[in-house]
Coordinates of C-alpha atoms and ligand atoms in Angstrom, one line a residue:
T1 CA 58.9 19.8 17.1
V2 CA 59.1 16.2 16.1
S3 CA 59.1 14.9 19.6
R4 CA 60.0 11.2 20.2
P5 CA 58.9 9.3 23.2
M6 CA 61.9 8.9 25.4
G7 CA 62.7 5.9 27.6
L8 CA 60.7 3.4 25.6
R9 CA 62.2 0.9 23.4
G10 CA 60.1 -1.2 21.0
K11 CA 61.3 -4.5 22.5
Q12 CA 59.1 -7.4 22.8
Q13 CA 58.2 -8.7 26.2
Q14 CA 60.2 -11.8 27.0
G15 CA 58.5 -15.0 26.3
T16 CA 55.4 -13.5 24.7
S17 CA 55.4 -12.3 21.1
R18 CA 53.7 -9.2 20.0
I19 CA 50.2 -9.6 18.6
P20 CA 49.6 -7.4 15.5
S21 CA 46.6 -5.1 15.7
Q22 CA 45.0 -6.5 12.6
F23 CA 41.4 -7.5 12.7
H24 CA 39.5 -9.8 10.4
K25 CA 36.5 -8.6 8.4
E26 CA 34.1 -10.4 10.6
E27 CA 35.7 -9.0 13.7
R28 CA 35.5 -5.5 12.3
V29 CA 31.8 -5.9 11.5
A30 CA 31.2 -7.3 15.0
M31 CA 32.9 -4.5 16.7
K32 CA 30.9 -1.8 14.9
E33 CA 27.7 -3.6 15.6
A34 CA 28.6 -3.9 19.2
L35 CA 29.0 -0.1 19.4
K36 CA 25.7 0.4 17.7
G37 CA 24.0 -1.8 20.2
A38 CA 25.6 0.2 23.1
I39 CA 24.3 3.4 21.6
Q40 CA 20.8 2.0 21.5
I41 CA 20.6 1.7 25.3
P42 CA 19.5 5.1 26.5
T43 CA 21.7 5.3 29.6
V44 CA 20.8 9.0 30.3
S45 CA 21.9 10.9 33.4
F46 CA 19.4 13.7 33.9
S47 CA 20.5 14.9 37.3
P48 CA 22.5 13.5 40.2
K49 CA 19.2 12.1 41.5
E50 CA 17.6 11.1 38.2
S51 CA 19.0 8.6 35.7
N52 CA 17.6 5.9 33.5
T53 CA 18.4 3.0 35.9
T54 CA 16.7 0.4 33.7
A55 CA 19.0 1.3 30.9
L56 CA 22.1 1.4 33.2
A57 CA 21.3 -2.2 34.3
E58 CA 20.6 -3.2 30.7
F59 CA 24.0 -1.9 29.7
G60 CA 25.6 -4.3 32.3
E61 CA 23.8 -7.2 30.7
Y62 CA 24.8 -6.0 27.2
I63 CA 28.5 -6.0 27.8
R64 CA 28.3 -9.5 29.3
K65 CA 26.7 -10.6 26.1
V66 CA 29.0 -9.0 23.5
F67 CA 32.3 -9.5 25.4
P68 CA 32.0 -13.2 26.6
T69 CA 35.7 -13.8 26.7
V70 CA 36.3 -10.8 29.0
F71 CA 33.7 -12.2 31.4
S72 CA 34.9 -15.8 31.3
T73 CA 38.7 -15.6 31.4
S74 CA 40.3 -16.4 34.7
C75 CA 42.7 -13.5 34.8
V76 CA 39.9 -11.0 34.6
Q77 CA 37.8 -10.3 37.7
H78 CA 34.6 -8.3 37.3
E79 CA 32.7 -6.4 40.0
V80 CA 29.7 -4.1 40.0
V81 CA 30.3 -1.0 42.1
G82 CA 27.7 1.6 43.2
E83 CA 24.9 -0.5 41.7
Y84 CA 25.7 0.1 38.0
S85 CA 29.4 1.0 37.5
H86 CA 31.9 -1.8 36.5
L87 CA 35.4 -2.5 37.7
F88 CA 37.5 -5.1 35.9
T89 CA 40.8 -6.3 37.4
V90 CA 43.1 -7.8 34.8
Q91 CA 45.7 -9.8 36.6
G92 CA 49.1 -9.6 34.9
L93 CA 51.9 -12.2 35.1
D94 CA 54.4 -9.9 36.7
P95 CA 53.3 -8.7 40.1
S96 CA 56.4 -6.4 40.4
L97 CA 55.0 -4.1 37.7
Q98 CA 52.7 -1.4 39.1
P99 CA 49.2 -1.6 37.7
Y100 CA 47.5 1.1 35.6
M101 CA 43.9 2.0 34.8
L102 CA 41.8 2.6 31.7
L103 CA 38.7 4.7 32.7
A104 CA 35.6 5.6 30.7
H105 CA 31.9 6.3 31.3
F106 CA 28.7 4.9 29.7
D107 CA 26.1 7.4 30.9
V108 CA 25.2 10.1 28.5
V109 CA 23.6 13.5 28.5
P110 CA 20.0 13.8 27.3
A111 CA 19.2 14.2 23.6
S112 CA 16.0 15.6 22.2
E113 CA 14.7 13.6 19.2
E114 CA 13.6 16.4 17.0
D115 CA 16.9 18.3 16.5
W116 CA 18.8 15.3 15.2
E117 CA 19.2 14.1 11.6
V118 CA 18.8 10.6 12.9
P119 CA 17.3 9.5 16.2
P120 CA 19.9 9.9 18.9
F121 CA 19.5 6.4 20.4
S122 CA 19.3 4.6 17.0
G123 CA 23.0 3.9 16.5
L124 CA 22.2 4.2 12.8
E125 CA 25.1 3.9 10.3
R126 CA 25.1 6.4 7.5
D127 CA 27.9 7.3 5.0
G128 CA 30.5 5.5 7.1
F129 CA 29.4 7.1 10.4
I130 CA 27.6 5.7 13.4
Y131 CA 25.3 8.3 14.8
G132 CA 24.0 8.7 18.3
R133 CA 24.4 10.1 21.8
G134 CA 27.6 8.7 23.3
T135 CA 29.4 7.9 20.1
L136 CA 32.1 10.4 21.1
D137 CA 31.2 10.9 24.8
N138 CA 32.0 8.2 25.9
K139 CA 30.6 4.9 24.9
N140 CA 33.2 4.8 22.2
S141 CA 35.9 4.4 24.9
V142 CA 33.9 2.0 27.0
M143 CA 33.3 -0.3 24.1
A144 CA 36.7 0.1 22.5
I145 CA 38.5 -0.8 25.8
L146 CA 36.4 -3.9 26.3
Q147 CA 36.6 -4.8 22.6
A148 CA 40.4 -4.5 22.6
L149 CA 40.7 -6.7 25.7
E150 CA 38.3 -9.2 24.2
L151 CA 40.4 -9.4 21.0
L152 CA 43.6 -9.8 22.9
L153 CA 42.2 -12.5 25.1
I154 CA 40.8 -14.4 22.1
R155 CA 44.4 -14.3 20.7
N156 CA 45.5 -15.9 24.1
Y157 CA 47.4 -12.7 25.1
I158 CA 48.3 -12.8 28.8
P159 CA 49.2 -9.3 30.1
R160 CA 52.4 -8.9 32.1
R161 CA 51.3 -5.7 33.9
S162 CA 48.1 -5.8 35.8
F163 CA 45.5 -3.2 35.0
F164 CA 42.0 -2.0 35.9
I165 CA 39.2 -1.1 33.7
A166 CA 36.7 1.3 35.4
L167 CA 33.5 2.1 33.7
G168 CA 31.4 4.8 35.4
H169 CA 27.7 5.2 35.2
D170 CA 27.3 8.8 36.4
E171 CA 30.1 10.9 35.1
E172 CA 27.7 13.3 33.5
V173 CA 26.3 14.2 36.9
S174 CA 29.6 14.3 38.8
G175 CA 30.7 10.6 39.2
M176 CA 30.0 10.5 43.0
N177 CA 28.3 7.1 42.9
G178 CA 30.5 5.4 40.2
A179 CA 34.1 6.7 39.8
Q180 CA 34.4 7.9 43.4
K181 CA 33.2 4.6 44.9
I182 CA 35.6 2.7 42.6
S183 CA 38.4 4.9 43.8
A184 CA 37.5 4.4 47.4
L185 CA 37.3 0.7 46.9
L186 CA 40.8 0.5 45.4
Q187 CA 42.2 2.8 48.0
A188 CA 40.8 0.5 50.7
R189 CA 42.6 -2.4 49.0
G190 CA 45.9 -0.5 49.1
I191 CA 46.2 0.0 45.3
Q192 CA 48.4 2.6 43.9
L193 CA 48.3 3.1 40.1
A194 CA 51.3 3.8 37.9
F195 CA 49.0 6.0 35.7
L196 CA 45.4 6.3 34.5
V197 CA 44.0 7.2 31.1
D198 CA 40.6 8.8 30.7
E199 CA 38.6 10.9 28.2
G200 CA 39.1 14.7 28.0
S201 CA 41.4 15.4 25.0
F202 CA 41.9 14.4 21.4
I203 CA 44.0 14.8 18.3
V204 CA 42.8 18.3 17.7
D205 CA 42.3 19.6 14.2
G206 CA 41.2 23.1 13.0
F207 CA 40.9 24.9 16.4
I208 CA 43.7 27.4 15.5
P209 CA 43.1 28.7 12.0
S210 CA 46.7 29.1 10.8
L211 CA 47.7 25.7 12.1
K212 CA 46.9 23.4 9.3
K213 CA 48.2 20.1 10.8
P214 CA 46.4 18.2 13.6
F215 CA 48.3 17.5 16.8
A216 CA 47.7 15.2 19.7
M217 CA 47.0 17.0 23.0
I218 CA 47.3 14.9 26.2
S219 CA 45.6 16.8 29.0
V220 CA 47.7 16.6 32.1
S221 CA 45.4 18.7 34.3
E222 CA 41.8 19.9 34.3
K223 CA 40.2 23.1 35.4
G224 CA 38.6 23.6 38.8
A225 CA 35.0 24.5 39.2
I226 CA 32.5 26.4 41.3
N227 CA 28.7 26.2 41.1
L228 CA 27.6 29.5 42.5
M229 CA 24.1 30.8 43.2
L230 CA 23.5 34.5 43.6
Q231 CA 20.3 35.5 45.3
V232 CA 18.6 38.9 45.9
N233 CA 15.7 39.3 48.4
M234 CA 13.5 42.4 48.2
T235 CA 10.1 43.3 49.5
P236 CA 7.4 41.8 47.2
G237 CA 4.5 44.0 46.1
H238 CA 1.9 45.1 43.5
S239 CA 3.3 45.7 40.1
S240 CA 1.2 48.8 39.6
A241 CA 3.3 50.8 42.0
P242 CA 6.9 49.4 41.6
P243 CA 9.9 50.5 43.6
K244 CA 12.9 52.0 41.8
E245 CA 14.7 48.6 42.1
T246 CA 13.5 45.0 42.2
S247 CA 15.1 41.8 43.1
I248 CA 15.2 40.9 39.4
G249 CA 16.7 44.2 38.3
I250 CA 19.4 44.1 41.0
L251 CA 20.4 40.5 40.1
A252 CA 20.3 41.1 36.4
A253 CA 22.6 44.1 36.8
A254 CA 25.0 42.0 39.0
V255 CA 25.2 39.2 36.5
S256 CA 25.6 41.6 33.6
R257 CA 28.6 43.2 35.4
L258 CA 30.1 39.7 35.6
E259 CA 29.6 39.1 31.9
Q260 CA 31.1 42.4 31.1
A261 CA 34.2 41.9 33.2
P262 CA 36.0 38.7 32.2
M263 CA 38.4 37.1 34.7
P264 CA 42.1 38.0 34.1
N265 CA 44.0 36.4 31.3
M266 CA 46.4 33.9 32.8
F267 CA 48.1 32.8 29.6
G268 CA 51.6 33.5 31.1
S269 CA 51.1 31.0 33.9
G270 CA 49.2 28.3 32.2
S271 CA 49.8 25.2 30.1
L272 CA 48.5 26.7 26.9
K273 CA 51.8 28.6 26.7
T274 CA 53.7 25.3 26.8
T275 CA 51.3 23.7 24.3
L276 CA 51.9 26.6 21.8
Q277 CA 55.7 26.4 22.4
H278 CA 55.6 22.7 21.4
L279 CA 53.7 23.7 18.3
A280 CA 55.7 26.8 17.2
N281 CA 57.5 25.1 14.3
E282 CA 54.2 23.9 12.9
F283 CA 53.0 27.4 12.1
P284 CA 53.8 29.4 9.0
F285 CA 55.9 32.5 9.1
P286 CA 55.6 34.9 11.1
T287 CA 53.5 32.9 13.7
N288 CA 56.3 30.4 14.1
L289 CA 58.7 33.3 15.0
I290 CA 56.2 34.9 17.3
L291 CA 55.5 31.6 19.2
S292 CA 59.3 30.9 19.5
N293 CA 59.7 34.3 21.2
L294 CA 57.0 34.5 23.7
W295 CA 59.3 36.5 26.0
L296 CA 58.5 39.3 23.6
F297 CA 55.2 38.4 22.1
Q298 CA 53.3 37.0 25.1
P299 CA 50.9 40.0 25.3
L300 CA 50.0 39.7 21.6
V301 CA 49.5 35.9 21.7
S302 CA 47.5 35.9 25.0
R303 CA 45.1 38.4 23.3
M304 CA 44.9 36.2 20.1
M305 CA 43.9 33.2 22.3
E306 CA 40.9 35.1 23.6
R307 CA 39.3 35.3 20.1
N308 CA 38.1 31.7 20.2
Y309 CA 35.8 30.3 22.9
V310 CA 37.9 27.1 23.4
T311 CA 41.3 28.8 23.6
N312 CA 39.7 31.6 25.7
A313 CA 38.6 28.9 28.2
M314 CA 42.2 27.7 28.3
V315 CA 43.6 31.1 29.3
R316 CA 41.2 32.2 32.0
T317 CA 38.6 31.3 34.5
T318 CA 35.2 31.4 32.8
I319 CA 31.8 32.2 34.1
A320 CA 28.7 30.7 32.4
L321 CA 25.3 31.8 33.6
T322 CA 23.2 28.6 33.4
M323 CA 20.0 29.2 35.4
F324 CA 17.9 32.3 36.2
N325 CA 14.8 32.1 38.3
A326 CA 12.4 34.7 39.6
G327 CA 8.7 35.6 39.6
V328 CA 5.5 33.6 39.4
K329 CA 2.9 36.0 38.1
V330 CA 2.8 39.0 35.7
N331 CA 1.5 41.5 38.2
V332 CA 3.4 40.4 41.3
I333 CA 6.8 41.8 42.0
P334 CA 8.7 38.8 43.4
S335 CA 10.6 38.8 46.6
T336 CA 13.4 36.5 45.4
A337 CA 15.5 36.3 42.3
Q338 CA 18.2 33.6 41.8
A339 CA 21.0 33.2 39.2
T340 CA 23.1 30.1 39.1
M341 CA 26.5 30.1 37.3
N342 CA 29.1 27.5 36.5
I343 CA 32.6 28.8 36.9
R344 CA 35.6 27.0 35.5
I345 CA 38.8 27.9 37.3
H346 CA 42.1 28.4 35.6
P347 CA 44.9 26.4 37.4
A348 CA 46.7 29.6 38.3
Q349 CA 43.8 30.6 40.5
T350 CA 42.1 29.1 43.5
V351 CA 38.4 28.8 44.5
Q352 CA 38.9 31.5 47.2
E353 CA 40.7 33.9 44.8
V354 CA 37.9 33.5 42.2
L355 CA 35.1 34.0 44.8
E356 CA 36.9 37.2 46.0
L357 CA 37.1 38.5 42.4
V358 CA 33.4 37.7 41.7
K359 CA 32.3 39.5 44.9
N360 CA 34.4 42.6 44.0
I361 CA 32.8 42.7 40.5
V362 CA 29.3 42.3 41.8
A363 CA 30.0 44.9 44.5
D364 CA 26.5 44.9 45.9
D365 CA 25.8 43.8 49.5
R366 CA 22.2 43.0 48.6
V367 CA 23.4 40.1 46.5
Q368 CA 23.9 37.0 48.6
F369 CA 26.4 34.3 47.6
H370 CA 25.7 30.6 47.9
V371 CA 28.5 28.3 47.0
L372 CA 26.8 25.0 45.9
S373 CA 30.0 23.1 45.2
A374 CA 33.6 24.0 44.5
F375 CA 37.0 22.4 43.8
D376 CA 40.3 23.6 42.7
S377 CA 42.0 22.7 39.5
L378 CA 43.6 19.2 39.3
P379 CA 47.3 18.6 40.0
V380 CA 49.5 18.7 36.8
S381 CA 50.6 15.1 35.9
P382 CA 54.2 14.7 34.8
S383 CA 54.9 14.7 31.1
D384 CA 58.7 14.3 31.2
D385 CA 60.9 11.5 29.9
Q386 CA 60.3 9.4 33.0
A387 CA 56.5 9.8 33.1
L388 CA 55.4 6.2 32.2
G389 CA 51.8 7.0 31.3
Y390 CA 52.6 10.0 29.2
Q391 CA 55.4 8.2 27.4
L392 CA 53.3 5.1 26.7
L393 CA 50.6 7.3 25.2
H394 CA 53.2 9.2 23.2
Q395 CA 54.7 6.0 21.8
T396 CA 51.3 4.6 21.0
I397 CA 50.1 7.8 19.2
R398 CA 53.3 7.7 17.1
S399 CA 52.7 4.1 16.0
V400 CA 49.0 4.3 15.4
F401 CA 48.9 7.8 14.0
P402 CA 52.3 8.1 12.3
E403 CA 51.0 11.2 10.4
V404 CA 50.7 13.1 13.7
S405 CA 54.0 14.8 14.3
V406 CA 53.4 16.7 17.5
V407 CA 52.2 15.3 20.8
T408 CA 51.9 17.9 23.5
P409 CA 50.7 18.3 27.1
G410 CA 47.6 20.4 27.5
I411 CA 44.7 21.2 29.9
C412 CA 41.2 19.9 29.9
I413 CA 38.6 22.7 30.1
G414 CA 35.9 20.3 31.3
N415 CA 35.9 17.8 34.2
T416 CA 36.2 14.1 34.0
D417 CA 35.8 11.1 36.3
S418 CA 39.6 11.0 36.5
R419 CA 39.5 13.8 39.2
H420 CA 38.2 11.1 41.7
F421 CA 41.5 9.2 41.4
T422 CA 44.1 11.7 42.6
N423 CA 44.4 9.5 45.8
L424 CA 45.6 6.6 43.7
T425 CA 48.1 8.2 41.2
T426 CA 49.9 11.4 40.2
G427 CA 49.8 10.3 36.5
I428 CA 46.4 11.2 35.2
Y429 CA 46.2 11.5 31.4
R430 CA 43.1 12.5 29.5
F431 CA 43.3 11.4 25.9
N432 CA 40.9 9.9 23.4
P433 CA 42.6 8.5 20.3
L434 CA 40.3 10.3 17.9
Y435 CA 40.5 13.3 15.6
L436 CA 38.4 16.2 16.8
Q437 CA 37.4 19.2 14.7
P438 CA 35.4 22.2 16.0
Q439 CA 32.1 20.8 14.5
D440 CA 32.7 17.5 16.3
F441 CA 33.3 19.3 19.5
S442 CA 29.9 21.1 19.1
S443 CA 28.2 17.7 18.7
V444 CA 29.4 16.5 22.1
H445 CA 26.4 17.3 24.4
G446 CA 24.9 18.8 21.2
I447 CA 23.2 17.4 18.1
N448 CA 24.2 14.8 15.6
E449 CA 27.1 13.3 17.6
K450 CA 28.7 10.7 15.5
I451 CA 31.9 8.6 15.0
S452 CA 33.3 7.2 11.7
V453 CA 33.5 3.4 11.6
Q454 CA 37.1 3.8 10.7
A455 CA 37.8 6.1 13.6
Y456 CA 36.2 3.6 16.0
E457 CA 38.3 0.7 14.6
T458 CA 41.4 2.9 15.1
Q459 CA 40.4 3.5 18.7
V460 CA 40.2 -0.2 19.3
K461 CA 43.6 -0.7 17.6
F462 CA 45.1 2.1 19.8
I463 CA 44.0 0.4 23.0
F464 CA 45.1 -3.0 21.7
E465 CA 48.5 -1.5 21.1
L466 CA 48.6 0.5 24.4
I467 CA 47.9 -2.6 26.5
Q468 CA 50.8 -4.4 24.8
N469 CA 53.1 -1.3 25.1
A470 CA 52.4 -1.1 28.8
D471 CA 53.8 -4.7 29.0
T472 CA 57.0 -4.0 27.1
Y473 CA 58.1 -0.8 28.8
Q474 CA 61.7 -0.7 29.8
R475 CA 63.3 2.0 31.8
P476 CA 65.8 4.1 29.8
V477 CA 69.4 3.0 29.9
S478 CA 70.5 6.3 31.5
D479 CA 68.2 5.5 34.4
L480 CA 69.6 2.1 34.9
H481 CA 73.2 3.5 35.1
E482 CA 72.1 5.6 38.0
L483 CA 71.2 2.6 40.1
Ligands
LIG501 C1 46.3 25.1 21.3 C2 44.9 24.9 21.7 C3 44.2 24.0 20.9 C4 42.8 23.9 21.2 C5 42.4 22.6 21.5 C6 41.0 22.4 21.6 C7 40.7 21.1 22.3 C8 39.3 20.9 22.4 C9 39.0 19.6 23.1 C10 38.0 19.9 24.2 C11 37.7 18.6 24.8 C12 36.8 18.9 26.0 C13 36.4 17.6 26.6 C14 35.8 17.8 27.9 C15 35.4 16.6 28.5 C16 34.5 16.9 29.6 C17 33.5 15.9 29.9 C18 32.3 16.7 30.6 O1 31.5 17.2 30.0 N1 32.3 16.6 31.9 C19 31.3 17.3 32.7 C20 31.4 16.7 34.1 C21 30.6 17.2 35.2 C22 31.2 17.8 36.2 C23 30.5 18.2 37.3 C24 29.1 18.1 37.3 C25 28.5 17.4 36.2 C26 29.2 17.0 35.2 C27 31.6 18.8 32.8 O2 30.6 19.5 33.0 O3 32.7 19.2 32.8
ZN502 ZN1 32.4 12.3 28.9
ZN503 ZN1 29.9 14.5 28.6

């Protein structure tokens, strides 16, 4: 499918000429150095209660220093929210246009020095790549958004459509103090957004072996989640005379049953089916035929999707055992054993349905269930011809990445700060304008996270174009006739 963005025409905004996304050599050097400096500030979120607050504050000082025009232009207002997060309001010339939001986060997950080829907070450049924690998740977006705005303002660009830039400081530990407070603040001000763009998907390359060409996936929803703790209490005692069953044994058997019984495959009622239908013609024979006839081959394709961890996560609710605690001494049988799991809910299921399934699989009354937190999957944002945010992303992908022939809606298997903004818009799109291969995906929250200098420049270019495209949008002619 060579899909074209509908409803957008490449017209210039009246009175303001389009600014080409070409950057001088000095600007390109400055932009990569600015990213390196951002990586060097260890803005680590360890837990909801523990983060490197010195680094979070330093980051605020840093962006003031490297983006002076953003902070000194009268059409841009800046506020600190929740102590460390940042909200920029860029006032456009035309108040009749509904504002949008660009969202990103600058906290990062921890990184242990010894496993990396280069120190994770060095921002070192090697063979055309900048290394470090946050280069893909998500300081690249934070810096690229501010960089693009800085460059537009330096060129005297005045936006027509107002927009917000929200930069969260605690996304990696749930976003309750950053994104959620920004959302509440804007709601109190009566703001409704036309759409919002956040992290969460990419131009994906090499995740499906027979698909040789990369394609852009814009995530229009994200999975729900449950953090669930299972606990077994039994009588403690001397290990020399053990009972037939212990708290540890009972709990281990319960979690093993969960691992052995995956949740049902929901391929038929999920967005991966739509994604694959968009991609059908990109596959060689006979896969193209199979994907074009899912009415017949759905059972086969749904099983194929289970073979890879990422596509498996797109077709079902997954359960990851992440913490297991019991016992304090080698000759003491402990009274309590606890296992904590992180469940990611497929949009076709609810929190309640999943909890019921889990209870039925565990099927042991001695196992207690403690729901630590839970939320359903996020609403599906529109991706039709009239969906402004989706169409603007589509248009911008086609102009900045002309080699990418397919743009498709998809689902984000992780959670993002964007989930705190459902009160402000129905158009939430998760897309990072970067190529992502399976090895890059492993580096996110893993080791040797890196971004190529060229990819970062392209990300800046993408946002530079997106902001201008948001100002030149015109409703399709067919729509106007209906008025
Ligand atoms: C046709 C199929 C093709 C396959 C495409 C493969 C695409 C792979 C792209 C995957 C991108 C996943 C990006 C996920 C971003 C999630 C960010 C994140 O880690 N968020 C945390 C947030 C969180 C939530 C709650 C508590 C603490 C943190 C997360 O754990 O989800
Ligand atoms: Zn992230
Ligand atoms: Zn992350």
